[in-house]
PDB file of C-alpha atoms and ligand atoms in Angstrom:
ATOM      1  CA  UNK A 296      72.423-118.522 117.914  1.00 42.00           C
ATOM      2  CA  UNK A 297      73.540-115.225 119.947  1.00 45.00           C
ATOM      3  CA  UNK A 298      72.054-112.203 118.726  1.00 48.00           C
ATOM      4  CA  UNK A 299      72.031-108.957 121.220  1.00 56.00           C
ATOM      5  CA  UNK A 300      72.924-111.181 124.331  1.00 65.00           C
ATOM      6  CA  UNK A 301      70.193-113.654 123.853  1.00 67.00           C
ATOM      7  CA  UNK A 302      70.656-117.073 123.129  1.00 72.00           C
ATOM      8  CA  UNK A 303      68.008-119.138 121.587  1.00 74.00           C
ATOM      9  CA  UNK A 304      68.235-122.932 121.210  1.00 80.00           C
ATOM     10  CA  UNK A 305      66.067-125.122 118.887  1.00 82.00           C
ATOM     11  CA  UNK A 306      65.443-128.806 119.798  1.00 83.00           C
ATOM     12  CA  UNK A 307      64.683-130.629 116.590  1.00 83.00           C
ATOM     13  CA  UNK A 308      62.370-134.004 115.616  1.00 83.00           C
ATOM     14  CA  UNK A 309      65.068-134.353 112.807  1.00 86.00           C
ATOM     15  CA  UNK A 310      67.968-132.668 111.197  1.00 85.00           C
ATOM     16  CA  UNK A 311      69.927-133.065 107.869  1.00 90.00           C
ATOM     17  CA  UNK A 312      73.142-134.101 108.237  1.00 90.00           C
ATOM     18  CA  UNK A 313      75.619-134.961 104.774  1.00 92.00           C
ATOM     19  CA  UNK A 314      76.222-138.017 103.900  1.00 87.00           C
ATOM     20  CA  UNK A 315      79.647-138.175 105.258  1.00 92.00           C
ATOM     21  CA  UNK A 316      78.201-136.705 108.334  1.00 92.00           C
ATOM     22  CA  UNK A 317      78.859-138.518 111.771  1.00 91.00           C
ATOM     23  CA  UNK A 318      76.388-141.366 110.969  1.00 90.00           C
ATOM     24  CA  UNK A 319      75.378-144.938 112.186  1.00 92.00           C
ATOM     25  CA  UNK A 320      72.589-146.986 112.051  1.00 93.00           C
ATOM     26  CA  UNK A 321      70.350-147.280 114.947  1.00 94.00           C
ATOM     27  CA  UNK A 322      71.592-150.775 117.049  1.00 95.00           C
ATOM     28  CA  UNK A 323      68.403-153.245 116.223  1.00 96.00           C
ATOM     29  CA  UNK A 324      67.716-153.954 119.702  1.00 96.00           C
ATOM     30  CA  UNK A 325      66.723-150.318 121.577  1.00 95.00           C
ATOM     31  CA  UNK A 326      64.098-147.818 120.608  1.00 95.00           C
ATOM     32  CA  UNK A 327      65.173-144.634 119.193  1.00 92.00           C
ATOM     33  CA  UNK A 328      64.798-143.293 122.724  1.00 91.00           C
ATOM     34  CA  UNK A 329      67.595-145.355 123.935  1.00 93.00           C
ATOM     35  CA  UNK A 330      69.211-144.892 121.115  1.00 93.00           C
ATOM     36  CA  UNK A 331      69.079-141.540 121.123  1.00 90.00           C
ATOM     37  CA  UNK A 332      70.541-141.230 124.463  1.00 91.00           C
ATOM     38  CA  UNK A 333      73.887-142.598 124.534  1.00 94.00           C
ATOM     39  CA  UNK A 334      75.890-140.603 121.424  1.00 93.00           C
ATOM     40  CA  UNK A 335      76.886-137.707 123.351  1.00 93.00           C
ATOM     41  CA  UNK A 336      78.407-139.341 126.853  1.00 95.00           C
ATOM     42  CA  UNK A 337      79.703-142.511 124.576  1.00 96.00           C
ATOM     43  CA  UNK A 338      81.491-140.532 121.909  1.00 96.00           C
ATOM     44  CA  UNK A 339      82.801-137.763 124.458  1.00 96.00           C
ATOM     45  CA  UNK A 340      83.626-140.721 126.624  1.00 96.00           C
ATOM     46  CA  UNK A 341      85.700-142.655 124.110  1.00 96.00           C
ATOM     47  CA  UNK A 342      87.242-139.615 123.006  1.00 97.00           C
ATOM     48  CA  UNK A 343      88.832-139.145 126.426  1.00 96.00           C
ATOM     49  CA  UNK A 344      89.466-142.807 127.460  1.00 95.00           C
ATOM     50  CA  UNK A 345      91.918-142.847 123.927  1.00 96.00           C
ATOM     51  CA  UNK A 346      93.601-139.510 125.102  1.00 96.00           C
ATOM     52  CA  UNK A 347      94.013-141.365 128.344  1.00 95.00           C
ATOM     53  CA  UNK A 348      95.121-144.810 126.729  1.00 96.00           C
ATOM     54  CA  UNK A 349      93.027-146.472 129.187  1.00 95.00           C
ATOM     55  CA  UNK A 350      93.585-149.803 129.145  1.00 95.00           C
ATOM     56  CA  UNK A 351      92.740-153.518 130.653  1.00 97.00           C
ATOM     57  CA  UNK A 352      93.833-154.002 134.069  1.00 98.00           C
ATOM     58  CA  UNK A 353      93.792-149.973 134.940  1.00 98.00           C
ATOM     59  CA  UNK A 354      91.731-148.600 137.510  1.00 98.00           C
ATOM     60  CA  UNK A 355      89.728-145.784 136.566  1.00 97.00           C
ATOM     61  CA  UNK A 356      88.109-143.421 139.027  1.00 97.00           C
ATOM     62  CA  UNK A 357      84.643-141.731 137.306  1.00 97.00           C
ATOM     63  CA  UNK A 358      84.391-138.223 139.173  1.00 95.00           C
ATOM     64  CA  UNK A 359      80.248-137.511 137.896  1.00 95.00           C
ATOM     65  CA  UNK A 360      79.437-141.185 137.317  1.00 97.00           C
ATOM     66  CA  UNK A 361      75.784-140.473 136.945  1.00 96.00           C
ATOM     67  CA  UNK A 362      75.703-137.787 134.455  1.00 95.00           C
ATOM     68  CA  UNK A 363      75.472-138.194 130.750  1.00 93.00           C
ATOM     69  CA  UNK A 364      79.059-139.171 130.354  1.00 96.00           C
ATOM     70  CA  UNK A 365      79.797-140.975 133.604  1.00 97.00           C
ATOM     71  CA  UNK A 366      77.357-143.384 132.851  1.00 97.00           C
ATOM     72  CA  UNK A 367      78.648-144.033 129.012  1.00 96.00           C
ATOM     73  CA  UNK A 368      82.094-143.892 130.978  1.00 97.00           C
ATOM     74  CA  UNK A 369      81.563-146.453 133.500  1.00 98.00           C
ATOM     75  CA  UNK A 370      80.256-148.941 131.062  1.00 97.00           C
ATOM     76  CA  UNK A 371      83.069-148.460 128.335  1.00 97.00           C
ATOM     77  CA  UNK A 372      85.636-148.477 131.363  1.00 97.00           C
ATOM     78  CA  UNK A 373      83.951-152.372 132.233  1.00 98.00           C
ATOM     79  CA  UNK A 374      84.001-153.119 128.419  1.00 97.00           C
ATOM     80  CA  UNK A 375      87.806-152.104 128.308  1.00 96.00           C
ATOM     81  CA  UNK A 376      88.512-154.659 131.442  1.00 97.00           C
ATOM     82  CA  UNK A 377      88.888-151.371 133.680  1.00 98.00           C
ATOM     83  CA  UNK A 378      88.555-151.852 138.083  1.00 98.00           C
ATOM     84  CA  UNK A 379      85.477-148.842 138.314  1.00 98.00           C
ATOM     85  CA  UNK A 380      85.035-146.171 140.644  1.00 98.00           C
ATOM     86  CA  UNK A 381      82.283-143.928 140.324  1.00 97.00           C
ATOM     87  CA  UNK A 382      81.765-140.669 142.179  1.00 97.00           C
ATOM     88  CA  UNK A 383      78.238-139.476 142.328  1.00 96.00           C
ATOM     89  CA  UNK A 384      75.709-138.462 145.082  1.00 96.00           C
ATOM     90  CA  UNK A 385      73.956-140.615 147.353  1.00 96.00           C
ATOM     91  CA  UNK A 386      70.736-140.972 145.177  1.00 97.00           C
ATOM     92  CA  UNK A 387      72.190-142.246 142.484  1.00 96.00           C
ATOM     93  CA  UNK A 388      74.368-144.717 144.083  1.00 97.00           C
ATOM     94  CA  UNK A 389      72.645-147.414 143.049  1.00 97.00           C
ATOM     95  CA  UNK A 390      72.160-146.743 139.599  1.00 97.00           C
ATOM     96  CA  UNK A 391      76.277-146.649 139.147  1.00 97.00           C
ATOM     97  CA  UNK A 392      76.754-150.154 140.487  1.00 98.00           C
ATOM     98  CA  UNK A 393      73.787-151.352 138.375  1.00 97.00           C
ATOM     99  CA  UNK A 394      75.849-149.759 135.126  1.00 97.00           C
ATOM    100  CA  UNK A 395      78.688-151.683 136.713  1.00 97.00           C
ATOM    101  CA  UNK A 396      81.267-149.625 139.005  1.00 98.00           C
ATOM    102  CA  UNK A 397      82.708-152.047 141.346  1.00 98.00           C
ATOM    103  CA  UNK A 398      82.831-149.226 144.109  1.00 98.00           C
ATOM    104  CA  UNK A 399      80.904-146.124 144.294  1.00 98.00           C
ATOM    105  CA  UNK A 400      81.921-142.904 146.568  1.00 97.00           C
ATOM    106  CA  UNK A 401      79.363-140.818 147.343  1.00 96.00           C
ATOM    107  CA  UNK A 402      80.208-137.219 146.294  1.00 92.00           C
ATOM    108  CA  UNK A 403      81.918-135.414 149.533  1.00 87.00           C
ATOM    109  CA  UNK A 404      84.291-132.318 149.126  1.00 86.00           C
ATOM    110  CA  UNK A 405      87.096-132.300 146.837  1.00 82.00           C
ATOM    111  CA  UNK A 406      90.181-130.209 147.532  1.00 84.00           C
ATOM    112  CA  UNK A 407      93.020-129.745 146.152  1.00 86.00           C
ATOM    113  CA  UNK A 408      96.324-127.558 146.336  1.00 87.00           C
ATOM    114  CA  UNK A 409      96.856-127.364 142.542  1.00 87.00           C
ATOM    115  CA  UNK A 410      96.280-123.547 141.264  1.00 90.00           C
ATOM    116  CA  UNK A 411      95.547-122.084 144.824  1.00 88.00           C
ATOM    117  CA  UNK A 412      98.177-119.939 145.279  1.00 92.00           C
ATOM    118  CA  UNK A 413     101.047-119.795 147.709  1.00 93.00           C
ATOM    119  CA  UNK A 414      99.870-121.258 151.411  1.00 91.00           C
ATOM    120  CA  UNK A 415      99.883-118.772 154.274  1.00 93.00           C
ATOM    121  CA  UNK A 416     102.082-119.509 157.585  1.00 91.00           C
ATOM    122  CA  UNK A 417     101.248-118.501 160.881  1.00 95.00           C
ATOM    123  CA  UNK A 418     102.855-118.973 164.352  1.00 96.00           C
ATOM    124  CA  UNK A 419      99.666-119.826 165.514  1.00 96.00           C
ATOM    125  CA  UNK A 420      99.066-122.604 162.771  1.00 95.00           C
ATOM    126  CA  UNK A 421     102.457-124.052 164.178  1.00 94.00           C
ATOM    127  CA  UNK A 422     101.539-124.159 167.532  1.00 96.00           C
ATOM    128  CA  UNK A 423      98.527-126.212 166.515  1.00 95.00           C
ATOM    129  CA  UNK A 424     100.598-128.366 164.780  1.00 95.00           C
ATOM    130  CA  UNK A 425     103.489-128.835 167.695  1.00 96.00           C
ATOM    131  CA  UNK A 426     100.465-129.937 170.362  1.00 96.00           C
ATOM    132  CA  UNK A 427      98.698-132.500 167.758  1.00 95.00           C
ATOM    133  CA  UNK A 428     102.757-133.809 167.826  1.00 94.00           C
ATOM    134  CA  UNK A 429     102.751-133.794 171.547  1.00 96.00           C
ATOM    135  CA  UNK A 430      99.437-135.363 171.499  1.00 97.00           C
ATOM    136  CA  UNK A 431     100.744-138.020 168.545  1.00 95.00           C
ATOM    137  CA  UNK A 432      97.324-137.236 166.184  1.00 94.00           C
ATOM    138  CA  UNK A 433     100.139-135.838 163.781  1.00 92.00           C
ATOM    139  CA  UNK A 434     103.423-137.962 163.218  1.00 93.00           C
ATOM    140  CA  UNK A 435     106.851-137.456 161.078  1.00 88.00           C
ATOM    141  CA  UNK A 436     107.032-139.046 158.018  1.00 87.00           C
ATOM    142  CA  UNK A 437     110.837-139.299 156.991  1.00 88.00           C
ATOM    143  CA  UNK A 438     111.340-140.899 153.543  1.00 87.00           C
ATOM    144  CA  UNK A 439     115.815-140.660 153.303  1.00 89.00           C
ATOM    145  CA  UNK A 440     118.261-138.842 155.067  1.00 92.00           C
ATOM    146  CA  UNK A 441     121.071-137.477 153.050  1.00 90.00           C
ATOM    147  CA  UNK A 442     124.511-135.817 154.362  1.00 92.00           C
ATOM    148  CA  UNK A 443     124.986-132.262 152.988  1.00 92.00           C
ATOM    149  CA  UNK A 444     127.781-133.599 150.306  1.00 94.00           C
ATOM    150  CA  UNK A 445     125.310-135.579 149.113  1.00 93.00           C
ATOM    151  CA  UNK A 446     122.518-132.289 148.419  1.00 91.00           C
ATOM    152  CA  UNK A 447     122.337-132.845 144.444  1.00 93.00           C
ATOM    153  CA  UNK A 448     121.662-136.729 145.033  1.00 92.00           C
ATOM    154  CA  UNK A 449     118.900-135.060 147.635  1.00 90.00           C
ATOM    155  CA  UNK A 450     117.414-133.071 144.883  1.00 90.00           C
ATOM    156  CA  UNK A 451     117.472-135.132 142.052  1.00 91.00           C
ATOM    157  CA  UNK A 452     115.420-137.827 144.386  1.00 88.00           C
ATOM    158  CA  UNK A 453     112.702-134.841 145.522  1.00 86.00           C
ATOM    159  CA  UNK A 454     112.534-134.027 141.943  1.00 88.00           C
ATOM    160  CA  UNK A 455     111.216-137.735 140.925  1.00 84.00           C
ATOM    161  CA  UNK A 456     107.853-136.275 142.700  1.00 76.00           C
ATOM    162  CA  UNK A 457     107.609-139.435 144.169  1.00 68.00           C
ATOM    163  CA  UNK A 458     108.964-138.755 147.768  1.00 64.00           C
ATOM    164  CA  UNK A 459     106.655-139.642 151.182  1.00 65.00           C
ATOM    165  CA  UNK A 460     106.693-136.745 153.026  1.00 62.00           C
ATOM    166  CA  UNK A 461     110.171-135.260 153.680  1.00 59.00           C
ATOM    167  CA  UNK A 462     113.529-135.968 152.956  1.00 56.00           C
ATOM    168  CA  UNK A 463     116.169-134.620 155.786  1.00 63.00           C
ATOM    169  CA  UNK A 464     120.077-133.275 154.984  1.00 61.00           C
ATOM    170  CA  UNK A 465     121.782-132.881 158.508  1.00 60.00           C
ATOM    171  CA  UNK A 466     120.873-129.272 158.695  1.00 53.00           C
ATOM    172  CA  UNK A 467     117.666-128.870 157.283  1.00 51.00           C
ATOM    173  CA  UNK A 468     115.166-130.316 155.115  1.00 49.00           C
ATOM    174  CA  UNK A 469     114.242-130.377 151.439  1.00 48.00           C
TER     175      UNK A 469
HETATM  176  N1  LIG B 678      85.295-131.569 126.774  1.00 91.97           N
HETATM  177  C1  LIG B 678      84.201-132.052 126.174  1.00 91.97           C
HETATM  178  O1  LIG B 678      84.166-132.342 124.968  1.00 91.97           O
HETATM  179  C2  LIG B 678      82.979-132.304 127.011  1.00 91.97           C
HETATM  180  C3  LIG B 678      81.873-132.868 126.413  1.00 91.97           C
HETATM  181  C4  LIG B 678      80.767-133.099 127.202  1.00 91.97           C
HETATM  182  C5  LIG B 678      80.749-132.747 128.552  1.00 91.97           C
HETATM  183  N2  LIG B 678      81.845-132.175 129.084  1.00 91.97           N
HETATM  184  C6  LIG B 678      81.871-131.828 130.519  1.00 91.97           C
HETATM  185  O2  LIG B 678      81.785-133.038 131.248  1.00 91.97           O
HETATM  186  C7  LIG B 678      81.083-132.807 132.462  1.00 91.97           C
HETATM  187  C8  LIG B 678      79.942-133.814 132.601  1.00 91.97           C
HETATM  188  O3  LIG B 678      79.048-133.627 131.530  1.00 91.97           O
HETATM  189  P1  LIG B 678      77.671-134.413 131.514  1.00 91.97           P
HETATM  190  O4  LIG B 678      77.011-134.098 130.228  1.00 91.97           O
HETATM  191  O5  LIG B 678      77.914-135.842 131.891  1.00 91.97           O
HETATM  192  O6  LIG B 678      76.878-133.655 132.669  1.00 91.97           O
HETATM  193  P2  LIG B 678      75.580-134.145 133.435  1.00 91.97           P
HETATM  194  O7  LIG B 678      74.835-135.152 132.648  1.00 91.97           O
HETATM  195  O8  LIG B 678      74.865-132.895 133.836  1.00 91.97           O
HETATM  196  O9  LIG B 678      76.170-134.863 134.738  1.00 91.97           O
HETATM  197  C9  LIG B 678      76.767-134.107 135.768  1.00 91.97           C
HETATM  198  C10 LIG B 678      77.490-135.054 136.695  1.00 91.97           C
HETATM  199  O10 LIG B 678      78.197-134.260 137.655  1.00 91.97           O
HETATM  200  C11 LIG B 678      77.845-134.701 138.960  1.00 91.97           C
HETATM  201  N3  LIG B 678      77.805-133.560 139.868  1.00 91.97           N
HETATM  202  C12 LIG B 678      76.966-132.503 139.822  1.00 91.97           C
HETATM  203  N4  LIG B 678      77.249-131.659 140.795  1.00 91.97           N
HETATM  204  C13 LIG B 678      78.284-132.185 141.487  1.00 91.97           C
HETATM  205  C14 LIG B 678      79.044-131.769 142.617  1.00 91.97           C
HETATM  206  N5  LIG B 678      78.781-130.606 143.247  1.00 91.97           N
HETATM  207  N6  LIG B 678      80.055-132.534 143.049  1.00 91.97           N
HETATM  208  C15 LIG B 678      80.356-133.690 142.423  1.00 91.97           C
HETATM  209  N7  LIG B 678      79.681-134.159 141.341  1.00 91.97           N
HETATM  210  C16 LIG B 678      78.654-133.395 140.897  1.00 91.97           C
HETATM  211  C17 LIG B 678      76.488-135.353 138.831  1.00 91.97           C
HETATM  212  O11 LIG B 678      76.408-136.371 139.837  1.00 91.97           O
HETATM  213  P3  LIG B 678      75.235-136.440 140.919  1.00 91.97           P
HETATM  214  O12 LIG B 678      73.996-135.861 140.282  1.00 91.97           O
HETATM  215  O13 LIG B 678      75.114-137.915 141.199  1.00 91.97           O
HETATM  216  O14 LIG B 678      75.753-135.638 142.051  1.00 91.97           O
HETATM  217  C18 LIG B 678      76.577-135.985 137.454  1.00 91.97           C
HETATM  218  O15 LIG B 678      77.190-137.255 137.527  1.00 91.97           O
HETATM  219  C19 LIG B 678      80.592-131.357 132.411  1.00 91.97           C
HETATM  220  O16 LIG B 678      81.529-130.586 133.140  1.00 91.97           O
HETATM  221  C20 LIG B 678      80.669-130.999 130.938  1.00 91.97           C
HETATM  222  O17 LIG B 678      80.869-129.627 130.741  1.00 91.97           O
HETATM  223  C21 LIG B 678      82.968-131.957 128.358  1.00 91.97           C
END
C-alpha cells in the first residue's frame, strides 16, 4: 500500500484466495515450511525457462544461482535434462552443486558493451595496443579476406554476427 510516500507491507499467517485462485495442494512429503518456500522461484522460474524453450541437452548458465529463483532454477534446469552452471558467491558454492549445477562460478565482475555508449579512442590507447603486438600478448585474429568487388558478399557475412574478429577487403577492414 503507498500512501504519502510510505509503503507498508503486511506478512500474513493466511490469506483468502477464490477458488479459481492460483491453488495446489501442499506435496505430502514437506512441511508447510518447505512448502511454502519454493512457489515464488519455481513458478517465476518455469515461467522464464518456457519463454526460453529450454530444453534437454541445452546448457543453461544460472547468473544468481543461490537466490530464491536460482535455486528453483537450477533444479528445474536438471529436471529438464539441462548441463548447469550456476553463478553465485563463494559461500554459497556448495549449496549450488548440492541442488545440482554441474559447475559453479563464483561471482567475479560482469561487463559488458551492450547499452554503454559509443567507445572512446585515444592515440595513447593505440600505442598500448601496438607494444602488447610487438610484445605478442595481443595477436590478429583474421576470419576472411575479401577483394573490394566482392564488398556486399563482405557485408552480408559481417552481418550474420557470427564473424571472429575481423574480416579484411584489400584496403581496409570491415
Ligand atoms: N520478472 C519477474 O517476474 C521476477 C520475479 C522474481 C524475481 N525477479 C528478479 O530476479 C532476480 C533474483 O530474484 P530472487 O528472488 O532470486 O533474489 P534473491 O533471492 O535475493 O537472490 C539474489 C541472487 O543474486 C545474487 N547476487 C546478489 N548480489 C550479486 C552480485 N553483486 N553479483 C552477482 N550475483 C549477485 C545472489 O547470489 P550470492 O548471494 O551467492 O552472491 C543470489 O543468488 C532479482 O533481480 C529479481 O528482481 C524477477
Amino acid at each position: 500500500m503507498h500512501e504519502q510516500g510510505c509503503v507498508l507491507a503486511l506478512i500474513p499467517s493466511y490469506t483468502c484466495l477464490p477458488e479459481d485462485g492460483v491453488v495446489a495442494l501442499k506435496p505430502a512429503n514437506v512441511t508447510y515450511e518447505g512448502a511454502a518456500a519454493v512457489p515464488f522461484g519455481g513458478t517465476t522460474a518455469l515461467h522464464f525457462f518456457r519463454k526460453g524453450n529450454i530444453q534437454n541437452g541445452q546448457k543453461v548458465l544460472i547468473y544468481g544461482a543461490s537466490g530464491a529463483l536460482g535455486t528453483s532454477a537450477i533444479q528445474l534446469a536438471k529436471y529438464y535434462g539441462t548441463e548447469v552452471t550456476g553463478v553465485c558467491s563463494t559461500t554459497n558454492v556448495e549449496m549450488v552443486k548440492f541442488l545440482g549445477a554441474d559447475k559453479v562460478i563464483e561471482n567475479g565482475t560482469y561487463l559488458t558493451v551492450e547499452g554503454q555508449g559509443i567507445a572512446k579512442v585515444s592515440s595513447k590507447d593505440l600505442v598500448f595496443l601496438k607494444e602488447l603486438m610487438e610484445t605478442g600478448k595481443i595477436k590478429s585474429v583474421i576470419d576472411r579476406r575479401y577483394p573490394l568487388e566482392q564488398i556486399p558478399e563482405a557485408h552480408r557475412y559481417v552481418e550474420k554476427g557470427h564473424k571472429k574478429r575481423k574480416c579484411r577487403h584489400h584496403r581496409g577492414t570491415c
